[in-house]
Amino acid sequence: MKTPTLVGILILLFAPNSLPAALQFTLTPAVRSGAKGTEVIFSGTLQNTSTTDSLFLNGIQFNFTGTAASALTPESNGFFADVPGILLPNETYIGPIFTVAINSAALSDDYSGSAAILGGADILATDNLQSQNVQVSSPLVTISATTPDAYEFGGVAGVFTVGRTGSSNYDLLVQYAVTGSAMPGVRYTALSGSVTLPSGTTTVAINATPIPNDTADGDQTISLTVSPFPSYNVGAPANATVTVHDKPIDAWRLQQFGTDANVPAIAGDAADLDGDGMTNLLEYGLLSDPKLVSVGDLPSVAINSNHLQLIFRRNTSATDITYVVEARSDLGVGAWAPILTRAPGTNWTSNAAGATAMESGSGNVVSVTATDSVPIVDPNTLQPTPRRFLRLRLQR
């Protein structure tokens, strides 16, 4: 009776693959991206969950489906170079597990398959201990200027949009180079040089935010170019440009004064280069030539329907200043009071009941007729208003 028992014991000890596999295999992440001609490294965790038996890890078997079979090449022997061949009871390995090359002739696409760890109870075992699905993506990355103009006035940012092709089920870091005539940190908020497309998104915006100043810089550019990087292919377009525009008054000063546009004594708001009594700010608001005497462009007065009127020109491009019509009854007593106001981005508003503003014309300049709220002759008492003064004030 002992001999069969001994034989049974010998069979138990030497039968191949007799110990149960006890491998926990995870990839972190199971999706990797790369450019054509590069290699991607998959890392993860290999854990022997047995408390008593060692686990032999003897190889990896890949199964790539469809076009992945010709586009991807697993690195030979990479598994044995990076991973210990034996996991002791309860031992865990964390680190690189295998490497896959994306062939230089591969298309920009998403490739899928699986990787199985082979092994078992001894060095000869080839059981499929556990497998994981893998994805290798080789996306094209592009950039475009979806808002190509940025403006100092109003804080209007230019917008670049970075996009990728293919699957979006993973984070993708994109590097870019910044060039252009605009100085970062001076003309616009400096950009980092990289952006991440989060999982689930195919595009991401990069804002080019102008930094307002009172300097006539002229139009300047910000250009972004997608930089080559191991995790993606550079597509087309790979370059985009945003133009940063001055405040309207600074653009006007540059047009009128050229190289002297930033000399306060010549081009400052309060300067009067032509000596006609009109400051540059007033010349700008009325669209007059600040280098030529132009008193004919000054506001004029009229009387219509028992009310005093102030008639003047408004520069329709002067969107960054406020026009204020003010009135008072005595130049020696009291203060000027606003009766009509036109702030940037708004229409005329009345500050005094009965005051009105009417505009006529079109194009670069329109004519404004501002009508006072106080009648020249009181319609109830028929008494004339002793004095009434109107003026135009511009501010920014």
Short mmCIF file of C-alpha atoms in Angstrom, two decimals:
data_model
loop_
_atom_site.label_atom_id
_atom_site.label_comp_id
_atom_site.label_asym_id
_atom_site.label_seq_id
_atom_site.Cartn_x
_atom_site.Cartn_y
_atom_site.Cartn_z
CA MET A 1 0.00 0.00 0.00
CA LYS A 2 2.95 2.39 0.50
CA THR A 3 4.25 2.21 -3.06
CA PRO A 4 1.21 3.88 -4.71
CA THR A 5 1.36 6.60 -2.10
CA LEU A 6 5.03 7.27 -2.87
CA VAL A 7 4.30 7.35 -6.59
CA GLY A 8 1.51 9.81 -5.94
CA ILE A 9 3.88 12.05 -4.01
CA LEU A 10 6.48 11.90 -6.81
CA ILE A 11 3.88 12.86 -9.39
CA LEU A 12 2.81 15.81 -7.22
CA LEU A 13 6.36 17.10 -6.89
CA PHE A 14 7.45 16.83 -10.51
CA ALA A 15 4.34 17.43 -12.53
CA PRO A 16 4.90 20.73 -14.46
CA ASN A 17 2.67 23.76 -13.69
CA SER A 18 1.20 22.02 -10.70
CA LEU A 19 1.23 25.09 -8.46
CA PRO A 20 -1.57 27.59 -8.95
CA ALA A 21 -0.62 30.86 -10.60
CA ALA A 22 -0.83 33.74 -8.16
CA LEU A 23 0.03 36.84 -10.18
CA GLN A 24 -1.65 40.24 -9.93
CA PHE A 25 -0.70 42.21 -13.08
CA THR A 26 -1.62 45.86 -13.69
CA LEU A 27 -0.37 48.49 -16.10
CA THR A 28 -0.28 52.14 -15.05
CA PRO A 29 -1.36 53.32 -17.48
CA ALA A 30 -2.48 50.75 -20.02
CA VAL A 31 -2.53 53.44 -22.72
CA ARG A 32 0.67 55.04 -23.98
CA SER A 33 1.35 57.43 -26.83
CA GLY A 34 4.36 57.94 -29.03
CA ALA A 35 5.61 59.39 -32.28
CA LYS A 36 6.50 57.24 -35.24
CA GLY A 37 9.99 55.77 -34.88
CA THR A 38 9.99 55.99 -31.08
CA GLU A 39 9.56 53.48 -28.28
CA VAL A 40 6.98 53.57 -25.52
CA ILE A 41 7.60 51.99 -22.14
CA PHE A 42 4.77 50.35 -20.24
CA SER A 43 5.18 50.30 -16.49
CA GLY A 44 3.05 48.73 -13.84
CA THR A 45 2.86 46.29 -10.95
CA LEU A 46 3.56 42.57 -10.72
CA GLN A 47 2.50 41.05 -7.41
CA ASN A 48 2.81 37.48 -6.21
CA THR A 49 -0.30 37.08 -4.09
CA SER A 50 0.75 33.67 -2.76
CA THR A 51 1.91 33.65 0.85
CA THR A 52 3.88 30.43 0.50
CA ASP A 53 5.12 29.86 -3.06
CA SER A 54 7.51 31.67 -5.35
CA LEU A 55 6.32 32.62 -8.82
CA PHE A 56 8.52 32.27 -11.91
CA LEU A 57 8.01 34.96 -14.58
CA ASN A 58 9.39 33.49 -17.75
CA GLY A 59 8.20 35.71 -20.62
CA ILE A 60 5.63 37.96 -22.24
CA GLN A 61 3.30 37.11 -25.10
CA PHE A 62 1.85 39.92 -27.23
CA ASN A 63 -1.27 39.80 -29.34
CA PHE A 64 -1.70 42.89 -31.51
CA THR A 65 -4.87 43.13 -33.55
CA GLY A 66 -5.45 44.57 -37.02
CA THR A 67 -2.87 47.05 -38.31
CA ALA A 68 -1.12 47.01 -34.92
CA ALA A 69 0.63 43.78 -35.93
CA SER A 70 2.65 45.60 -38.59
CA ALA A 71 2.87 48.98 -36.87
CA LEU A 72 4.23 47.82 -33.49
CA THR A 73 7.30 45.79 -32.58
CA PRO A 74 7.78 44.59 -28.99
CA GLU A 75 11.34 44.92 -27.75
CA SER A 76 12.94 41.49 -27.62
CA ASN A 77 14.18 40.35 -24.20
CA GLY A 78 13.17 43.64 -22.65
CA PHE A 79 11.08 41.81 -20.09
CA PHE A 80 14.03 39.87 -18.70
CA ALA A 81 16.19 42.99 -18.60
CA ASP A 82 13.74 44.97 -16.47
CA VAL A 83 11.76 42.48 -14.41
CA PRO A 84 13.04 39.94 -11.87
CA GLY A 85 12.53 36.37 -13.05
CA ILE A 86 11.19 35.19 -9.71
CA LEU A 87 8.72 36.82 -7.34
CA LEU A 88 9.01 35.49 -3.79
CA PRO A 89 5.85 34.98 -1.72
CA ASN A 90 4.06 38.33 -1.21
CA GLU A 91 6.74 40.13 -3.28
CA THR A 92 5.74 43.06 -5.48
CA TYR A 93 7.61 44.54 -8.39
CA ILE A 94 6.79 48.11 -9.51
CA GLY A 95 8.47 49.58 -12.56
CA PRO A 96 8.99 49.14 -16.32
CA ILE A 97 7.59 45.88 -17.66
CA PHE A 98 7.95 45.99 -21.44
CA THR A 99 8.77 48.30 -24.35
CA VAL A 100 7.03 48.60 -27.70
CA ALA A 101 8.48 50.35 -30.75
CA ILE A 102 6.25 52.28 -33.15
CA ASN A 103 7.61 51.60 -36.60
CA SER A 104 8.74 54.66 -38.57
CA ALA A 105 6.40 53.75 -41.44
CA ALA A 106 3.35 53.42 -39.18
CA LEU A 107 0.38 55.69 -39.72
CA SER A 108 -0.77 58.13 -37.08
CA ASP A 109 -3.39 55.94 -35.47
CA ASP A 110 -4.50 54.06 -32.37
CA TYR A 111 -3.24 50.46 -32.01
CA SER A 112 -4.66 47.88 -29.64
CA GLY A 113 -3.77 44.46 -28.36
CA SER A 114 -2.86 42.57 -25.21
CA ALA A 115 0.18 41.53 -23.24
CA ALA A 116 0.24 38.32 -21.21
CA ILE A 117 2.77 37.39 -18.53
CA LEU A 118 3.88 33.77 -18.94
CA GLY A 119 5.32 31.60 -16.19
CA GLY A 120 4.32 29.52 -13.24
CA ALA A 121 5.83 27.24 -10.65
CA ASP A 122 9.27 26.78 -12.22
CA ILE A 123 11.63 28.16 -14.83
CA LEU A 124 10.06 26.08 -17.59
CA ALA A 125 6.44 27.06 -16.97
CA THR A 126 4.60 28.94 -19.74
CA ASP A 127 1.16 29.40 -18.25
CA ASN A 128 -0.70 32.58 -19.11
CA LEU A 129 -0.58 33.97 -15.61
CA GLN A 130 -2.53 37.12 -16.44
CA SER A 131 -3.01 39.45 -19.40
CA GLN A 132 -3.81 43.11 -19.83
CA ASN A 133 -5.24 45.06 -22.75
CA VAL A 134 -2.85 47.69 -24.08
CA GLN A 135 -3.23 50.66 -26.40
CA VAL A 136 -0.47 52.44 -28.26
CA SER A 137 -1.55 55.72 -29.82
CA SER A 138 0.47 57.76 -32.29
CA PRO A 139 -1.53 61.01 -32.62
CA LEU A 140 -1.04 64.02 -34.85
CA VAL A 141 -0.89 67.32 -32.95
CA THR A 142 -1.81 70.60 -34.62
CA ILE A 143 -2.21 74.24 -33.57
CA SER A 144 -4.30 77.09 -34.93
CA ALA A 145 -5.18 80.66 -33.95
CA THR A 146 -8.91 80.43 -33.31
CA THR A 147 -8.95 84.05 -32.07
CA PRO A 148 -6.11 85.63 -34.06
CA ASP A 149 -6.42 89.16 -32.66
CA ALA A 150 -5.73 90.29 -29.09
CA TYR A 151 -6.46 93.79 -27.85
CA GLU A 152 -4.99 95.75 -24.97
CA PHE A 153 -8.16 97.76 -24.58
CA GLY A 154 -10.93 95.62 -23.18
CA GLY A 155 -8.56 92.81 -22.25
CA VAL A 156 -9.43 90.71 -25.28
CA ALA A 157 -7.15 87.67 -25.35
CA GLY A 158 -6.00 85.92 -28.49
CA VAL A 159 -6.64 82.18 -28.46
CA PHE A 160 -4.54 79.33 -29.80
CA THR A 161 -6.17 75.91 -30.03
CA VAL A 162 -4.11 72.73 -29.83
CA GLY A 163 -5.77 69.62 -31.24
CA ARG A 164 -4.99 65.92 -31.55
CA THR A 165 -6.23 63.11 -33.76
CA GLY A 166 -7.31 59.66 -32.66
CA SER A 167 -8.34 58.42 -29.25
CA SER A 168 -8.66 60.84 -26.36
CA ASN A 169 -8.74 58.33 -23.49
CA TYR A 170 -5.41 59.50 -22.05
CA ASP A 171 -3.65 62.71 -21.04
CA LEU A 172 -1.32 64.10 -23.70
CA LEU A 173 1.41 66.62 -22.91
CA VAL A 174 2.24 68.91 -25.83
CA GLN A 175 5.32 71.10 -26.00
CA TYR A 176 5.45 74.33 -28.03
CA ALA A 177 7.95 77.08 -28.82
CA VAL A 178 7.04 80.76 -28.43
CA THR A 179 8.38 83.39 -30.84
CA GLY A 180 7.16 86.68 -32.31
CA SER A 181 7.82 90.39 -31.97
CA ALA A 182 5.75 90.85 -28.79
CA MET A 183 7.80 90.53 -25.61
CA PRO A 184 6.43 88.00 -23.10
CA GLY A 185 5.85 89.42 -19.64
CA VAL A 186 5.75 92.94 -21.11
CA ARG A 187 3.27 92.91 -23.96
CA TYR A 188 1.41 89.76 -22.90
CA THR A 189 1.32 87.29 -20.04
CA ALA A 190 4.18 84.84 -20.56
CA LEU A 191 3.24 81.35 -21.72
CA SER A 192 4.60 78.15 -20.17
CA GLY A 193 5.72 76.35 -23.34
CA SER A 194 3.57 73.27 -22.71
CA VAL A 195 -0.06 72.32 -22.36
CA THR A 196 -1.87 69.10 -21.46
CA LEU A 197 -4.87 67.77 -23.33
CA PRO A 198 -6.75 66.00 -20.54
CA SER A 199 -8.31 62.60 -21.05
CA GLY A 200 -11.63 62.93 -22.82
CA THR A 201 -10.68 66.05 -24.79
CA THR A 202 -9.37 66.48 -28.31
CA THR A 203 -8.61 70.20 -28.11
CA VAL A 204 -7.35 72.66 -25.53
CA ALA A 205 -7.10 76.45 -25.63
CA ILE A 206 -4.05 78.58 -24.87
CA ASN A 207 -4.93 82.20 -24.10
CA ALA A 208 -2.56 84.98 -25.15
CA THR A 209 -3.56 87.77 -22.76
CA PRO A 210 -2.29 91.30 -23.50
CA ILE A 211 -0.82 93.43 -20.72
CA PRO A 212 -2.28 96.95 -21.09
CA ASN A 213 0.10 99.90 -21.13
CA ASP A 214 0.17 103.53 -22.28
CA THR A 215 2.92 102.96 -24.81
CA ALA A 216 2.45 103.12 -28.56
CA ASP A 217 3.99 99.77 -29.51
CA GLY A 218 2.26 99.11 -32.79
CA ASP A 219 0.90 95.72 -33.79
CA GLN A 220 3.11 92.90 -32.54
CA THR A 221 2.86 89.14 -32.93
CA ILE A 222 2.91 86.00 -30.78
CA SER A 223 3.70 82.81 -32.66
CA LEU A 224 3.43 79.27 -31.28
CA THR A 225 4.99 76.26 -32.98
CA VAL A 226 4.36 72.66 -31.93
CA SER A 227 7.69 71.18 -30.83
CA PRO A 228 8.67 67.60 -31.68
CA PHE A 229 8.17 65.32 -28.69
CA PRO A 230 8.38 61.53 -28.21
CA SER A 231 4.67 61.15 -27.40
CA TYR A 232 3.14 62.51 -30.64
CA ASN A 233 3.67 63.38 -34.29
CA VAL A 234 3.70 67.00 -35.41
CA GLY A 235 0.83 67.60 -37.81
CA ALA A 236 -0.21 70.54 -39.97
CA PRO A 237 -0.69 73.33 -39.24
CA ALA A 238 2.13 73.27 -36.71
CA ASN A 239 2.42 77.05 -36.35
CA ALA A 240 -0.07 79.82 -35.59
CA THR A 241 0.12 83.55 -34.92
CA VAL A 242 -1.88 86.01 -32.81
CA THR A 243 -1.54 89.77 -33.33
CA VAL A 244 -1.54 92.05 -30.27
CA HIS A 245 -3.13 95.45 -30.95
CA ASP A 246 -2.50 98.73 -29.12
CA LYS A 247 -5.20 100.70 -27.40
CA PRO A 248 -6.95 102.76 -30.09
CA ILE A 249 -5.46 106.03 -28.80
CA ASP A 250 -1.94 104.57 -28.83
CA ALA A 251 -2.47 103.35 -32.39
CA TRP A 252 -3.63 106.88 -33.31
CA ARG A 253 -0.58 108.45 -31.64
CA LEU A 254 1.74 106.13 -33.55
CA GLN A 255 -0.01 107.01 -36.79
CA GLN A 256 0.13 110.75 -36.10
CA PHE A 257 3.53 111.18 -34.45
CA GLY A 258 5.58 108.21 -35.65
CA THR A 259 8.85 107.86 -33.74
CA ASP A 260 7.74 110.63 -31.35
CA ALA A 261 4.58 108.76 -30.34
CA ASN A 262 5.97 108.05 -26.86
CA VAL A 263 7.35 111.55 -26.21
CA PRO A 264 4.89 113.14 -23.72
CA ALA A 265 5.73 116.74 -24.68
CA ILE A 266 4.77 115.96 -28.28
CA ALA A 267 2.25 113.14 -28.19
CA GLY A 268 0.94 113.19 -24.61
CA ASP A 269 -2.77 113.68 -23.93
CA ALA A 270 -2.31 117.26 -22.73
CA ALA A 271 0.25 118.30 -25.38
CA ASP A 272 -0.71 120.77 -28.13
CA LEU A 273 1.94 120.50 -30.84
CA ASP A 274 0.19 122.79 -33.34
CA GLY A 275 -0.71 125.43 -30.73
CA ASP A 276 -4.37 125.68 -31.72
CA GLY A 277 -5.64 125.31 -28.16
CA MET A 278 -6.81 121.73 -28.71
CA THR A 279 -5.01 119.08 -26.71
CA ASN A 280 -4.08 115.79 -28.33
CA LEU A 281 -6.85 114.05 -26.41
CA LEU A 282 -9.39 116.46 -27.87
CA GLU A 283 -7.86 116.17 -31.35
CA TYR A 284 -8.17 112.40 -31.05
CA GLY A 285 -11.80 112.50 -29.89
CA LEU A 286 -12.79 114.91 -32.67
CA LEU A 287 -10.62 113.16 -35.30
CA SER A 288 -8.62 116.30 -36.03
CA ASP A 289 -5.03 116.57 -37.22
CA PRO A 290 -2.85 117.31 -34.17
CA LYS A 291 -0.09 118.71 -36.39
CA LEU A 292 -2.24 121.33 -38.13
CA VAL A 293 -4.20 124.24 -36.69
CA SER A 294 -7.79 123.00 -36.80
CA VAL A 295 -9.95 125.37 -34.75
CA GLY A 296 -12.68 124.78 -37.31
CA ASP A 297 -13.12 121.34 -35.78
CA LEU A 298 -13.95 122.75 -32.34
CA PRO A 299 -17.51 122.24 -31.03
CA SER A 300 -20.05 124.91 -32.01
CA VAL A 301 -23.23 126.11 -30.33
CA ALA A 302 -26.76 126.64 -31.66
CA ILE A 303 -30.24 127.33 -30.33
CA ASN A 304 -33.09 125.08 -31.34
CA SER A 305 -36.61 124.77 -29.92
CA ASN A 306 -35.80 126.94 -26.91
CA HIS A 307 -32.73 124.89 -25.93
CA LEU A 308 -29.01 125.45 -26.22
CA GLN A 309 -27.17 122.86 -28.31
CA LEU A 310 -23.54 121.79 -28.55
CA ILE A 311 -22.54 120.35 -31.92
CA PHE A 312 -19.30 118.41 -32.37
CA ARG A 313 -17.64 115.51 -34.20
CA ARG A 314 -17.08 112.08 -32.68
CA ASN A 315 -14.27 109.79 -33.80
CA THR A 316 -15.95 106.40 -34.14
CA SER A 317 -12.58 104.65 -33.71
CA ALA A 318 -12.00 106.34 -30.35
CA THR A 319 -13.61 103.48 -28.46
CA ASP A 320 -11.37 103.88 -25.41
CA ILE A 321 -12.42 107.34 -24.25
CA THR A 322 -15.52 108.80 -22.60
CA TYR A 323 -17.35 111.80 -24.06
CA VAL A 324 -19.04 114.02 -21.46
CA VAL A 325 -21.22 117.06 -22.22
CA GLU A 326 -21.28 119.32 -19.19
CA ALA A 327 -23.29 122.41 -18.26
CA ARG A 328 -23.32 125.20 -15.71
CA SER A 329 -25.15 128.49 -15.21
CA ASP A 330 -22.32 130.64 -13.88
CA LEU A 331 -18.64 130.39 -14.74
CA GLY A 332 -17.71 131.96 -11.44
CA VAL A 333 -19.92 129.96 -9.10
CA GLY A 334 -20.56 126.23 -8.84
CA ALA A 335 -19.12 123.35 -10.83
CA TRP A 336 -19.64 121.83 -14.21
CA ALA A 337 -22.32 119.11 -14.10
CA PRO A 338 -22.60 116.29 -16.64
CA ILE A 339 -25.81 116.25 -18.65
CA LEU A 340 -24.86 113.61 -21.25
CA THR A 341 -22.27 110.80 -21.19
CA ARG A 342 -21.03 108.29 -23.74
CA ALA A 343 -18.72 105.71 -22.13
CA PRO A 344 -16.71 103.11 -24.10
CA GLY A 345 -18.93 100.38 -25.47
CA THR A 346 -22.19 102.21 -24.66
CA ASN A 347 -24.58 104.66 -26.26
CA TRP A 348 -25.34 108.15 -25.01
CA THR A 349 -26.97 108.29 -21.59
CA SER A 350 -28.72 111.28 -20.06
CA ASN A 351 -27.46 112.57 -16.72
CA ALA A 352 -30.12 115.32 -16.60
CA ALA A 353 -33.79 114.79 -17.39
CA GLY A 354 -34.59 116.21 -20.82
CA ALA A 355 -31.02 116.26 -22.17
CA THR A 356 -30.65 114.42 -25.50
CA ALA A 357 -27.92 113.46 -27.95
CA MET A 358 -28.51 112.73 -31.62
CA GLU A 359 -25.92 111.41 -34.05
CA SER A 360 -25.85 111.61 -37.82
CA GLY A 361 -23.48 110.34 -40.49
CA SER A 362 -21.37 107.21 -40.67
CA GLY A 363 -17.81 106.05 -41.20
CA ASN A 364 -14.78 107.30 -39.25
CA VAL A 365 -16.59 110.35 -37.84
CA VAL A 366 -20.19 111.22 -36.96
CA SER A 367 -21.83 114.50 -36.00
CA VAL A 368 -23.27 114.77 -32.50
CA THR A 369 -25.94 117.29 -31.52
CA ALA A 370 -26.23 117.52 -27.74
CA THR A 371 -29.33 119.37 -26.50
CA ASP A 372 -29.38 120.95 -23.06
CA SER A 373 -31.99 119.97 -20.50
CA VAL A 374 -32.62 123.60 -19.38
CA PRO A 375 -34.81 125.77 -21.64
CA ILE A 376 -33.59 129.22 -22.63
CA VAL A 377 -36.94 130.70 -21.68
CA ASP A 378 -38.98 129.07 -18.92
CA PRO A 379 -42.25 128.01 -20.61
CA ASN A 380 -44.20 128.50 -17.39
CA THR A 381 -42.91 131.88 -16.20
CA LEU A 382 -41.70 133.09 -19.62
CA GLN A 383 -38.55 134.27 -17.85
CA PRO A 384 -35.25 133.76 -19.71
CA THR A 385 -32.44 131.77 -18.20
CA PRO A 386 -29.84 134.40 -17.29
CA ARG A 387 -26.80 132.39 -18.37
CA ARG A 388 -26.09 128.87 -19.63
CA PHE A 389 -22.80 127.32 -20.66
CA LEU A 390 -22.05 123.97 -22.34
CA ARG A 391 -18.74 122.28 -22.89
CA LEU A 392 -17.33 118.94 -24.09
CA ARG A 393 -14.91 117.06 -21.90
CA LEU A 394 -13.05 113.90 -22.90
CA GLN A 395 -11.52 111.46 -20.45
CA ARG A 396 -9.85 108.04 -20.38
#
